[in-house]
DNA sequence: GCAAAAGTGTTGTAGTTACACCCATGC
DNA sequence: GCATGGGTGTAACTACAACACTTTTGC
């Protein structure tokens, strides 16, 4: 099998899985992709997307592999959240799981594939009860997403190529579960100079119309300080 | 062995270890405990404290177990940092490691035990080159410690029972590798109302003498916002 | 009395909140 | 002409940095 000078410790080997909390944004709502578990135990119940970690890959590779299989998407934003290891967390056996969250743009081709796997988008409010500790994982992913969103403008992967400031603000309203002041949010975001205004307007939401914006190419090492210095 | 309905996936089982970045504070310096590796590969080289994760324990249990064996301490502050899983990170074989950092008070009885294991405290500046990716782990632990320290007053486990504000400030200077203004730091810390002033003074550092403080009993759910709202 | 750390007070400013107000246009 | 979201302006407030200043006491 796999050569290792640790082979004398074989009895210490463990089952290791990844679980993905998949966030998407659609119709002004932050949504979460959950699906019906294909194997026992708890087969058929709602669960996060998961899979085993192979010996020749990283946990992030494994997360990308299962995400690609489910959605067909290659270029997904992934962030490691936490590792859960309670031997009793999975009644089927002692499994250590490494949690990631993923951000994907719902409107992409993914949809058909997703449905083939019996997966379904849920808003945060309508999220069903999930197996094992998966509801805890969702909370933890949300915390991490909030932390990330307060250090950089999230949305490159969640929003379509062009979007209005109102749409971005709405995304932040969803992530932080509060209402940001439209004027203040606009000024703050524009002051960061990460967005570029297009000439085109979105006329569907208002009579005046709202300019579309797009993200400028990502600048490495931007924002080491929090964007919102006071209680966001 | 261990019963599991996942036994059909045996070939997916993995070596899982924990690694601990152990911080201590002594003589106005933040220090890090590293020690000489007892097993091949890289036997004898400097490394973080690590150990295998058994099937019937959590990774945190494992971290506490190895820490207790090394230091004799029971009540250590531990925080999970990150999980590293590059199959090539350990030349001895593919090992996934879950990283924790620990905060301990150096002045405790621990010292003798520690020396028996060939361990040694190093300041951040004098830290030797460590095996594998352990220097990366140290950086990551420092980042996490800084994040934590900006959300709550760290020091309960790093400082002795009674300490002066100057000593606490010095710890923060060490953690963030910068100088905090003595006056501003004092006002900020005292405004948080987590310290209680004792009547006793420390006369060793100044002629005037500085009041000792101690931590009040910990209040759950204190500080959900950052302590330092602006660039710390 | 003076050095040196402990501790207090004061001023200026950046980042933010709250909210008033104008703008453009489809109906 | 007016309702509606888009967008701008402004005053008040807060947390903080910078730094001057006072206190205490051993020498």
Short mmCIF file of C-alpha atoms (C1' of nucleotides) in Angstrom, two decimals:
data_model
loop_
_atom_site.label_atom_id
_atom_site.label_comp_id
_atom_site.label_asym_id
_atom_site.label_seq_id
_atom_site.Cartn_x
_atom_site.Cartn_y
_atom_site.Cartn_z
CA UNK A 1 0.00 0.00 0.00
CA UNK A 2 1.40 3.38 0.94
CA UNK A 3 5.00 3.17 2.07
CA UNK A 4 5.73 4.98 5.29
CA UNK A 5 8.30 4.60 7.98
CA UNK A 6 5.38 5.14 10.38
CA UNK A 7 3.87 1.77 9.41
CA UNK A 8 4.52 0.43 12.89
CA UNK A 9 1.83 2.86 14.05
CA UNK A 10 -0.82 1.49 11.66
CA UNK A 11 -3.32 1.05 14.47
CA UNK A 12 -3.34 4.83 14.84
CA UNK A 13 -4.64 5.46 11.35
CA UNK A 14 -7.93 7.32 11.18
CA UNK A 15 -10.82 7.96 8.85
CA UNK A 16 -10.52 11.53 7.61
CA UNK A 17 -13.21 13.32 5.64
CA UNK A 18 -13.87 16.82 4.37
CA UNK A 19 -17.22 18.59 4.69
CA UNK A 20 -18.14 21.63 2.62
CA UNK A 21 -20.51 24.40 3.59
CA UNK A 22 -21.45 25.75 0.17
CA UNK A 23 -22.70 29.33 0.05
CA UNK A 24 -24.44 30.82 -2.93
CA UNK A 25 -26.35 34.06 -3.52
CA UNK A 26 -29.56 34.23 -5.49
CA UNK A 27 -32.62 36.48 -5.50
CA UNK A 28 -31.23 38.71 -2.77
CA UNK A 29 -30.75 35.76 -0.46
CA UNK A 30 -27.68 34.02 0.87
CA UNK A 31 -28.25 30.33 0.37
CA UNK A 32 -26.64 27.12 1.38
CA UNK A 33 -26.43 23.92 -0.62
CA UNK A 34 -27.31 20.78 1.29
CA UNK A 35 -28.12 17.41 -0.05
CA UNK A 36 -29.32 13.97 0.67
CA UNK A 37 -26.75 11.61 2.01
CA UNK A 38 -26.00 8.66 -0.26
CA UNK A 39 -24.50 6.22 2.25
CA UNK A 40 -25.36 4.77 5.60
CA UNK A 41 -25.69 5.81 8.35
CA UNK A 42 -28.41 8.44 8.01
CA UNK A 43 -28.80 7.69 4.31
CA UNK A 44 -31.33 10.03 2.74
CA UNK A 45 -31.13 12.70 5.45
CA UNK A 46 -29.96 16.26 4.79
CA UNK A 47 -26.24 16.73 5.08
CA UNK A 48 -23.35 18.86 3.94
CA UNK A 49 -21.32 17.75 0.96
CA UNK A 50 -18.54 15.49 2.16
CA UNK A 51 -16.04 12.89 1.06
CA UNK A 52 -13.02 10.89 2.12
CA UNK A 53 -9.55 12.36 1.93
CA UNK A 54 -7.22 10.18 -0.13
CA UNK A 55 -3.65 9.53 0.94
CA UNK A 56 -2.11 11.38 -2.00
CA UNK A 57 -4.07 14.63 -1.74
CA UNK A 58 -4.50 17.55 0.63
CA UNK A 59 -7.79 18.15 2.39
CA UNK A 60 -8.29 21.16 0.14
CA UNK A 61 -7.73 18.95 -2.93
CA UNK A 62 -10.36 16.60 -1.57
CA UNK A 63 -12.81 19.46 -1.06
CA UNK A 64 -12.22 20.67 -4.63
CA UNK A 65 -12.63 17.15 -5.95
CA UNK A 66 -16.02 16.58 -4.32
CA UNK A 67 -17.18 20.09 -5.24
CA UNK A 68 -16.17 19.58 -8.84
CA UNK A 69 -17.96 16.29 -9.01
CA UNK A 70 -21.13 17.89 -7.65
CA UNK A 71 -21.14 21.19 -9.51
CA UNK A 72 -18.70 20.88 -12.40
CA UNK A 73 -17.04 24.08 -11.16
CA UNK A 74 -13.24 24.34 -11.16
CA UNK A 75 -12.55 27.76 -9.77
CA UNK A 76 -14.20 27.92 -6.40
CA UNK A 77 -13.30 30.09 -3.42
CA UNK A 78 -12.47 27.80 -0.50
CA UNK A 79 -11.44 28.56 3.06
CA UNK A 80 -10.62 26.07 5.77
CA UNK A 81 -12.83 26.53 8.81
CA UNK A 82 -12.13 24.01 11.56
CA UNK A 83 -11.43 20.36 12.23
CA UNK A 84 -13.94 18.29 14.18
CA UNK A 85 -12.81 15.10 15.81
CA UNK A 86 -15.19 13.93 18.50
CA UNK A 87 -15.04 10.12 18.14
CA UNK A 88 -18.83 10.03 18.66
CA UNK A 89 -19.76 12.80 16.21
CA UNK A 90 -20.54 10.26 13.47
CA UNK A 91 -22.51 7.25 14.72
CA UNK A 92 -21.10 5.17 11.86
CA UNK A 93 -17.60 5.28 13.30
CA UNK A 94 -14.85 7.58 14.51
CA UNK A 95 -14.26 10.09 11.70
CA UNK A 96 -12.21 13.26 11.80
CA UNK A 97 -13.57 15.88 9.44
CA UNK A 98 -11.91 18.99 8.10
CA UNK A 99 -14.44 21.68 7.32
CA UNK A 100 -14.28 24.14 4.42
CA UNK A 101 -16.70 26.73 3.19
CA UNK A 102 -17.09 27.42 -0.51
CA UNK A 103 -18.48 30.44 -2.31
CA UNK A 104 -20.09 29.86 -5.68
CA UNK A 105 -22.20 31.80 -8.12
CA UNK A 106 -25.56 30.05 -8.27
CA UNK A 107 -26.47 31.28 -11.72
CA UNK A 108 -23.81 29.20 -13.42
CA UNK A 109 -24.22 26.00 -15.33
CA UNK A 110 -23.88 24.10 -12.08
CA UNK A 111 -27.60 23.91 -11.47
CA UNK A 112 -28.43 20.84 -13.54
CA UNK A 113 -25.60 18.76 -12.16
CA UNK A 114 -26.55 19.77 -8.65
CA UNK A 115 -30.10 18.56 -9.08
CA UNK A 116 -28.92 15.16 -10.29
CA UNK A 117 -27.41 14.64 -6.85
CA UNK A 118 -30.62 15.47 -5.02
CA UNK A 119 -29.08 18.65 -3.68
CA UNK A 120 -31.09 21.72 -2.83
CA UNK A 121 -30.44 25.38 -2.04
CA UNK A 122 -31.87 26.61 1.24
CA UNK A 123 -31.89 30.07 2.75
CA UNK A 124 -30.36 30.37 6.20
CA UNK A 125 -33.78 30.75 7.77
CA UNK A 126 -35.25 27.67 6.10
CA UNK A 127 -32.25 25.46 6.67
CA UNK A 128 -33.45 21.99 7.68
CA UNK A 129 -31.97 20.00 10.52
CA UNK A 130 -28.80 18.33 9.31
CA UNK A 131 -27.14 15.08 10.33
CA UNK A 132 -24.47 14.70 13.01
CA UNK A 133 -22.86 18.00 14.00
CA UNK A 134 -23.44 19.61 10.60
CA UNK A 135 -25.60 22.43 11.95
CA UNK A 136 -22.69 23.38 14.20
CA UNK A 137 -20.41 23.33 11.17
CA UNK A 138 -22.76 25.73 9.39
CA UNK A 139 -22.59 28.18 12.31
CA UNK A 140 -18.83 27.95 12.39
CA UNK A 141 -18.62 28.55 8.63
CA UNK A 142 -20.85 31.60 8.94
CA UNK A 143 -18.61 33.02 11.67
CA UNK A 144 -15.57 32.50 9.48
CA UNK A 145 -17.32 33.99 6.46
CA UNK A 146 -18.21 37.05 8.55
CA UNK A 147 -14.65 37.42 9.72
CA UNK A 148 -13.38 37.13 6.16
CA UNK A 149 -16.01 39.59 4.90
CA UNK A 150 -14.84 42.18 7.38
CA UNK A 151 -11.26 41.91 6.16
CA UNK A 152 -11.96 42.01 2.44
CA UNK A 153 -14.82 42.64 0.09
CA UNK A 154 -16.27 39.24 -0.45
CA UNK A 155 -18.33 38.71 -3.57
CA UNK A 156 -15.90 38.02 -6.39
CA UNK A 157 -17.14 34.44 -6.47
CA UNK A 158 -20.67 34.96 -5.16
CA UNK A 159 -21.82 37.72 -7.48
CA UNK A 160 -22.10 37.76 -11.27
CA UNK A 161 -19.42 39.65 -13.23
CA UNK A 162 -21.34 42.92 -13.07
CA UNK A 163 -23.52 43.98 -10.20
CA UNK A 164 -24.85 47.10 -8.51
CA UNK A 165 -23.69 48.48 -5.16
CA UNK A 166 -27.16 47.79 -3.83
CA UNK A 167 -26.77 44.14 -4.71
CA UNK A 168 -23.41 43.96 -2.95
CA UNK A 169 -24.89 45.72 0.07
CA UNK A 170 -27.71 43.25 0.10
CA UNK A 171 -25.19 40.42 0.16
CA UNK A 172 -23.51 42.01 3.19
CA UNK A 173 -26.92 42.47 4.83
CA UNK A 174 -27.43 38.73 4.37
CA UNK A 175 -24.01 37.70 5.63
CA UNK A 176 -24.20 39.82 8.78
CA UNK A 177 -27.94 39.50 9.21
CA UNK A 178 -28.39 43.25 9.63
CA UNK A 179 -29.15 46.30 7.50
CA UNK A 180 -26.26 48.46 6.38
CA UNK A 181 -27.04 52.12 5.73
CA UNK A 182 -27.18 52.50 1.92
CA UNK A 183 -25.30 55.80 1.79
CA UNK A 184 -22.60 54.87 4.27
CA UNK A 185 -22.05 51.44 2.74
CA UNK A 186 -21.65 52.93 -0.74
CA UNK A 187 -19.09 55.48 0.43
CA UNK A 188 -17.14 52.91 2.39
CA UNK A 189 -16.98 50.40 -0.45
CA UNK A 190 -16.02 52.98 -3.06
CA UNK A 191 -13.30 54.39 -0.79
CA UNK A 192 -11.59 51.00 -0.88
CA UNK A 193 -11.08 51.35 -4.62
CA UNK A 194 -11.57 47.68 -5.42
CA UNK A 195 -14.56 48.24 -7.69
CA UNK A 196 -14.66 49.76 -11.16
CA UNK A 197 -17.78 51.47 -12.43
CA UNK A 198 -19.10 50.37 -15.82
CA UNK A 199 -21.02 52.67 -18.16
CA UNK A 200 -23.99 50.34 -18.22
CA UNK A 201 -26.90 50.71 -15.83
CA UNK A 202 -29.26 48.22 -14.30
CA UNK A 203 -32.74 49.59 -14.99
CA UNK A 204 -34.65 46.70 -13.46
CA UNK A 205 -34.62 47.79 -9.83
CA UNK A 206 -35.37 51.49 -10.06
CA UNK A 207 -36.50 54.17 -12.45
CA UNK A 208 -33.30 56.16 -12.21
CA UNK A 209 -31.22 53.04 -12.84
CA UNK A 210 -28.09 51.99 -10.94
CA UNK A 211 -24.60 51.76 -12.39
CA UNK A 212 -23.10 48.33 -12.69
CA UNK A 213 -19.70 47.77 -11.11
CA UNK A 214 -17.16 45.00 -11.46
CA UNK A 215 -14.22 43.92 -9.31
CA UNK A 216 -10.81 45.22 -10.32
CA UNK A 217 -8.19 42.48 -10.74
CA UNK A 218 -7.18 41.28 -7.29
CA UNK A 219 -4.28 43.07 -5.72
CA UNK A 220 -2.15 40.78 -3.56
CA UNK A 221 -1.67 41.76 0.07
CA UNK A 222 -4.54 44.24 0.02
CA UNK A 223 -6.30 44.82 3.32
CA UNK A 224 -4.36 43.41 6.20
CA UNK A 225 -6.46 45.60 8.50
CA UNK A 226 -10.18 45.14 8.93
CA UNK A 227 -12.27 47.10 6.42
CA UNK A 228 -14.76 48.11 9.05
CA UNK A 229 -12.76 49.36 11.99
CA UNK A 230 -15.73 49.77 14.24
CA UNK A 231 -18.28 47.19 15.21
CA UNK A 232 -19.47 45.81 11.94
CA UNK B 1 -10.14 -3.41 16.23
CA UNK B 2 -12.43 -0.40 16.03
CA UNK B 3 -15.88 -1.28 14.75
CA UNK B 4 -17.15 0.96 12.04
CA UNK B 5 -19.62 0.61 9.24
CA UNK B 6 -17.04 2.45 7.16
CA UNK B 7 -14.65 -0.52 7.31
CA UNK B 8 -15.08 -1.08 3.58
CA UNK B 9 -13.15 2.18 3.14
CA UNK B 10 -10.13 1.02 5.20
CA UNK B 11 -7.70 1.99 2.45
CA UNK B 12 -8.71 5.60 3.05
CA UNK B 13 -7.48 5.67 6.64
CA UNK B 14 -4.82 8.23 7.37
CA UNK B 15 -2.12 9.03 9.87
CA UNK B 16 -3.31 11.98 11.94
CA UNK B 17 -1.14 13.87 14.39
CA UNK B 18 -1.39 17.00 16.50
CA UNK B 19 1.34 19.63 16.74
CA UNK B 20 1.48 22.20 19.52
CA UNK B 21 2.99 25.65 19.36
CA UNK B 22 3.64 26.31 23.04
CA UNK B 23 3.89 29.94 24.09
CA UNK B 24 5.27 31.07 27.41
CA UNK B 25 6.23 34.44 28.87
CA UNK B 26 9.34 34.98 30.95
CA UNK B 27 11.68 37.87 31.64
CA UNK B 28 9.66 40.27 29.50
CA UNK B 29 9.94 37.95 26.49
CA UNK B 30 7.40 35.84 24.66
CA UNK B 31 8.97 32.43 24.24
CA UNK B 32 8.25 29.27 22.39
CA UNK B 33 8.96 25.74 23.54
CA UNK B 34 10.58 23.51 20.96
CA UNK B 35 12.30 20.26 21.45
CA UNK B 36 14.36 17.54 19.95
CA UNK B 37 12.47 14.99 17.96
CA UNK B 38 12.61 11.49 19.42
CA UNK B 39 11.71 9.43 16.35
CA UNK B 40 12.85 9.15 12.75
CA UNK B 41 12.80 10.89 10.37
CA UNK B 42 14.73 13.97 11.44
CA UNK B 43 15.43 12.45 14.85
CA UNK B 44 17.28 14.93 17.05
CA UNK B 45 16.30 18.02 15.07
CA UNK B 46 14.24 20.86 16.53
CA UNK B 47 10.53 20.39 16.24
CA UNK B 48 7.20 21.32 17.76
CA UNK B 49 5.65 19.02 20.29
CA UNK B 50 3.52 16.46 18.48
CA UNK B 51 1.85 13.11 18.82
CA UNK B 52 -0.56 10.70 17.20
CA UNK B 53 -4.29 11.10 17.60
CA UNK B 54 -5.87 7.95 18.99
CA UNK B 55 -9.18 6.64 17.66
CA UNK B 56 -11.05 7.22 20.92
CA UNK B 57 -10.05 10.85 21.54
CA UNK B 58 -10.50 14.27 19.96
CA UNK B 59 -7.53 16.13 18.53
CA UNK B 60 -7.79 18.52 21.47
CA UNK B 61 -7.65 15.57 23.88
CA UNK B 62 -4.53 14.41 22.08
CA UNK B 63 -2.96 17.85 22.37
CA UNK B 64 -3.73 17.94 26.10
CA UNK B 65 -2.35 14.44 26.52
CA UNK B 66 1.03 15.21 24.94
CA UNK B 67 1.22 18.57 26.73
CA UNK B 68 0.49 16.94 30.05
CA UNK B 69 3.12 14.31 29.48
CA UNK B 70 5.69 16.98 28.67
CA UNK B 71 4.87 19.59 31.28
CA UNK B 72 2.69 17.94 33.92
CA UNK B 73 0.19 20.80 33.44
CA UNK B 74 -3.54 20.04 33.37
CA UNK B 75 -5.16 23.37 32.83
CA UNK B 76 -3.71 24.80 29.66
CA UNK B 77 -5.27 27.29 27.27
CA UNK B 78 -5.53 25.66 23.85
CA UNK B 79 -6.83 26.97 20.56
CA UNK B 80 -7.03 25.10 17.29
CA UNK B 81 -5.13 26.87 14.54
CA UNK B 82 -5.21 25.02 11.23
CA UNK B 83 -4.95 21.60 9.66
CA UNK B 84 -2.05 20.80 7.35
CA UNK B 85 -2.34 17.93 4.95
CA UNK B 86 0.18 18.13 2.13
CA UNK B 87 1.07 14.46 1.55
CA UNK B 88 4.72 15.51 1.15
CA UNK B 89 4.98 17.73 4.24
CA UNK B 90 6.48 14.91 6.30
CA UNK B 91 9.15 12.94 4.42
CA UNK B 92 8.42 9.93 6.63
CA UNK B 93 4.97 9.45 5.13
CA UNK B 94 1.67 11.15 4.44
CA UNK B 95 0.53 12.64 7.75
CA UNK B 96 -2.30 15.08 8.37
CA UNK B 97 -1.60 17.29 11.35
CA UNK B 98 -3.98 19.43 13.34
CA UNK B 99 -2.24 22.42 14.86
CA UNK B 100 -2.96 23.94 18.26
CA UNK B 101 -1.30 26.70 20.18
CA UNK B 102 -0.99 26.54 23.95
CA UNK B 103 -0.41 29.29 26.49
CA UNK B 104 1.41 28.35 29.67
CA UNK B 105 2.99 30.12 32.60
CA UNK B 106 6.68 29.34 32.45
CA UNK B 107 7.32 29.90 36.13
CA UNK B 108 5.37 26.82 37.15
CA UNK B 109 6.72 23.50 38.23
CA UNK B 110 6.78 22.43 34.61
CA UNK B 111 10.39 23.40 34.09
CA UNK B 112 12.09 20.25 35.39
CA UNK B 113 9.89 17.90 33.43
CA UNK B 114 10.44 19.93 30.31
CA UNK B 115 14.18 19.65 30.55
CA UNK B 116 14.00 15.88 30.85
CA UNK B 117 12.58 15.84 27.35
CA UNK B 118 15.39 17.91 25.87
CA UNK B 119 13.01 20.77 25.32
CA UNK B 120 14.09 24.39 25.32
CA UNK B 121 12.47 27.82 25.44
CA UNK B 122 13.43 30.15 22.61
CA UNK B 123 12.47 33.76 22.02
CA UNK B 124 10.80 34.49 18.70
CA UNK B 125 13.97 36.14 17.40
CA UNK B 126 16.25 33.24 18.29
CA UNK B 127 13.92 30.52 17.07
CA UNK B 128 15.96 27.86 15.30
CA UNK B 129 15.01 26.31 11.99
CA UNK B 130 12.43 23.60 12.64
CA UNK B 131 11.69 20.39 10.78
CA UNK B 132 9.12 19.98 8.00
CA UNK B 133 6.66 22.87 7.79
CA UNK B 134 6.89 23.67 11.50
CA UNK B 135 8.19 27.21 10.95
CA UNK B 136 5.06 27.88 8.90
CA UNK B 137 2.97 26.49 11.75
CA UNK B 138 4.65 28.90 14.14
CA UNK B 139 3.76 31.86 11.90
CA UNK B 140 0.18 30.68 11.64
CA UNK B 141 -0.08 30.25 15.41
CA UNK B 142 1.25 33.77 15.94
CA UNK B 143 -1.36 35.17 13.58
CA UNK B 144 -4.09 33.33 15.45
CA UNK B 145 -2.72 34.44 18.81
CA UNK B 146 -2.74 38.05 17.58
CA UNK B 147 -6.30 37.73 16.38
CA UNK B 148 -7.34 36.24 19.71
CA UNK B 149 -5.44 38.92 21.64
CA UNK B 150 -7.32 41.64 19.82
CA UNK B 151 -10.67 40.14 20.78
CA UNK B 152 -9.95 39.51 24.43
CA UNK B 153 -7.29 40.26 27.00
CA UNK B 154 -4.96 37.35 26.75
CA UNK B 155 -2.75 36.63 29.73
CA UNK B 156 -4.84 34.65 32.18
CA UNK B 157 -2.67 31.63 31.46
CA UNK B 158 0.56 33.37 30.46
CA UNK B 159 0.97 35.68 33.44
CA UNK B 160 1.30 34.86 37.11
CA UNK B 161 -1.74 35.39 39.37
CA UNK B 162 -0.79 39.00 40.11
CA UNK B 163 0.95 41.29 37.66
CA UNK B 164 1.36 44.97 36.84
CA UNK B 165 -0.21 46.78 33.90
CA UNK B 166 3.30 47.39 32.60
CA UNK B 167 3.93 43.68 32.53
CA UNK B 168 0.70 43.04 30.64
CA UNK B 169 1.58 45.82 28.19
CA UNK B 170 4.97 44.28 27.69
CA UNK B 171 3.30 40.98 26.82
CA UNK B 172 1.19 42.76 24.22
CA UNK B 173 4.31 44.49 22.89
CA UNK B 174 5.80 41.03 22.44
CA UNK B 175 2.76 39.47 20.82
CA UNK B 176 2.29 42.27 18.30
CA UNK B 177 5.98 43.07 17.96
CA UNK B 178 5.41 46.79 18.50
CA UNK B 179 5.37 49.31 21.34
CA UNK B 180 2.02 50.30 22.84
CA UNK B 181 1.80 53.75 24.39
CA UNK B 182 1.90 53.20 28.18
CA UNK B 183 -0.79 55.76 28.99
CA UNK B 184 -3.21 54.78 26.25
CA UNK B 185 -2.75 51.05 26.90
CA UNK B 186 -3.48 51.45 30.59
CA UNK B 187 -6.65 53.46 29.96
CA UNK B 188 -7.87 51.00 27.35
CA UNK B 189 -7.29 47.92 29.50
CA UNK B 190 -8.84 49.43 32.61
CA UNK B 191 -11.89 50.59 30.63
CA UNK B 192 -12.62 46.95 29.81
CA UNK B 193 -13.14 46.21 33.50
CA UNK B 194 -11.66 42.73 33.41
CA UNK B 195 -8.87 43.48 35.89
CA UNK B 196 -9.12 44.07 39.61
CA UNK B 197 -6.55 46.18 41.42
CA UNK B 198 -4.92 44.68 44.49
CA UNK B 199 -3.64 46.76 47.39
CA UNK B 200 -0.13 45.38 47.03
CA UNK B 201 2.50 47.09 44.93
CA UNK B 202 5.42 45.77 42.95
CA UNK B 203 8.41 47.84 44.11
CA UNK B 204 11.01 46.05 42.02
CA UNK B 205 10.58 47.95 38.77
CA UNK B 206 10.28 51.54 39.94
CA UNK B 207 10.68 53.75 42.95
CA UNK B 208 7.07 54.77 43.01
CA UNK B 209 5.93 51.18 42.77
CA UNK B 210 3.18 49.81 40.55
CA UNK B 211 -0.07 48.30 41.75
CA UNK B 212 -0.58 44.62 41.12
CA UNK B 213 -3.73 43.56 39.29
CA UNK B 214 -5.42 40.23 38.85
CA UNK B 215 -8.00 38.97 36.38
CA UNK B 216 -11.60 39.01 37.52
CA UNK B 217 -13.37 35.65 37.14
CA UNK B 218 -14.08 35.13 33.47
CA UNK B 219 -17.41 36.41 32.25
CA UNK B 220 -18.91 34.25 29.50
CA UNK B 221 -19.71 35.93 26.20
CA UNK B 222 -17.65 39.00 26.99
CA UNK B 223 -16.18 40.84 24.02
CA UNK B 224 -17.77 39.76 20.80
CA UNK B 225 -16.37 42.91 19.21
CA UNK B 226 -12.66 43.55 18.84
CA UNK B 227 -11.10 45.32 21.81
CA UNK B 228 -9.05 47.55 19.59
CA UNK B 229 -11.41 48.89 16.98
CA UNK B 230 -8.73 50.69 15.04
CA UNK B 231 -5.55 49.26 13.63
CA UNK B 232 -3.93 47.46 16.49
"C1'" DG C 1 16.72 67.57 43.73
"C1'" DC C 2 16.67 64.52 40.05
"C1'" DA C 3 15.93 60.33 37.60
"C1'" DA C 4 12.59 57.04 36.29
"C1'" DA C 5 8.62 54.55 36.12
"C1'" DA C 6 3.56 55.10 37.39
"C1'" DG C 7 -0.31 57.19 36.35
"C1'" DT C 8 -3.59 61.22 34.57
"C1'" DG C 9 -5.19 64.75 31.38
"C1'" DT C 10 -5.78 67.10 26.88
"C1'" DT C 11 -6.07 67.80 22.06
"C1'" DG C 12 -6.61 66.41 17.36
"C1'" DT C 13 -8.27 63.28 14.00
"C1'" DA C 14 -10.02 59.22 11.37
"C1'" DG C 15 -13.74 56.28 10.83
"C1'" DT C 16 -18.10 55.86 11.52
"C1'" DT C 17 -23.36 56.65 12.38
"C1'" DA C 18 -27.59 58.89 11.60
"C1'" DC C 19 -30.10 61.19 8.74
"C1'" DA C 20 -31.34 65.06 5.64
"C1'" DC C 21 -31.56 65.97 1.05
"C1'" DC C 22 -31.19 66.06 -4.06
"C1'" DC C 23 -31.54 63.24 -8.61
"C1'" DA C 24 -33.65 60.80 -12.45
"C1'" DT C 25 -37.29 58.66 -14.45
"C1'" DG C 26 -41.39 55.43 -15.28
"C1'" DC C 27 -45.82 55.47 -14.21
"C1'" DG D 1 -46.49 65.16 -10.14
"C1'" DC D 2 -45.11 61.80 -7.27
"C1'" DA D 3 -43.18 57.58 -5.69
"C1'" DT D 4 -38.96 55.02 -5.68
"C1'" DG D 5 -34.52 53.57 -5.37
"C1'" DG D 6 -29.89 55.92 -6.57
"C1'" DG D 7 -26.66 58.80 -4.94
"C1'" DT D 8 -24.41 62.97 -2.15
"C1'" DG D 9 -23.64 65.89 1.86
"C1'" DT D 10 -23.09 66.96 6.67
"C1'" DA D 11 -23.13 67.17 11.68
"C1'" DA D 12 -22.29 64.54 15.77
"C1'" DC D 13 -19.91 60.93 18.02
"C1'" DT D 14 -16.39 57.53 19.35
"C1'" DA D 15 -12.09 55.32 19.72
"C1'" DC D 16 -7.83 56.18 19.31
"C1'" DA D 17 -2.80 58.32 18.82
"C1'" DA D 18 0.29 61.54 20.38
"C1'" DC D 19 2.17 63.68 23.89
"C1'" DA D 20 2.32 66.92 27.85
"C1'" DC D 21 2.02 66.73 32.52
"C1'" DT D 22 1.84 65.27 37.53
"C1'" DT D 23 3.07 61.79 41.23
"C1'" DT D 24 6.02 59.10 44.09
"C1'" DT D 25 10.11 57.66 46.00
"C1'" DG D 26 15.06 55.78 46.18
"C1'" DC D 27 19.22 57.45 45.52
#
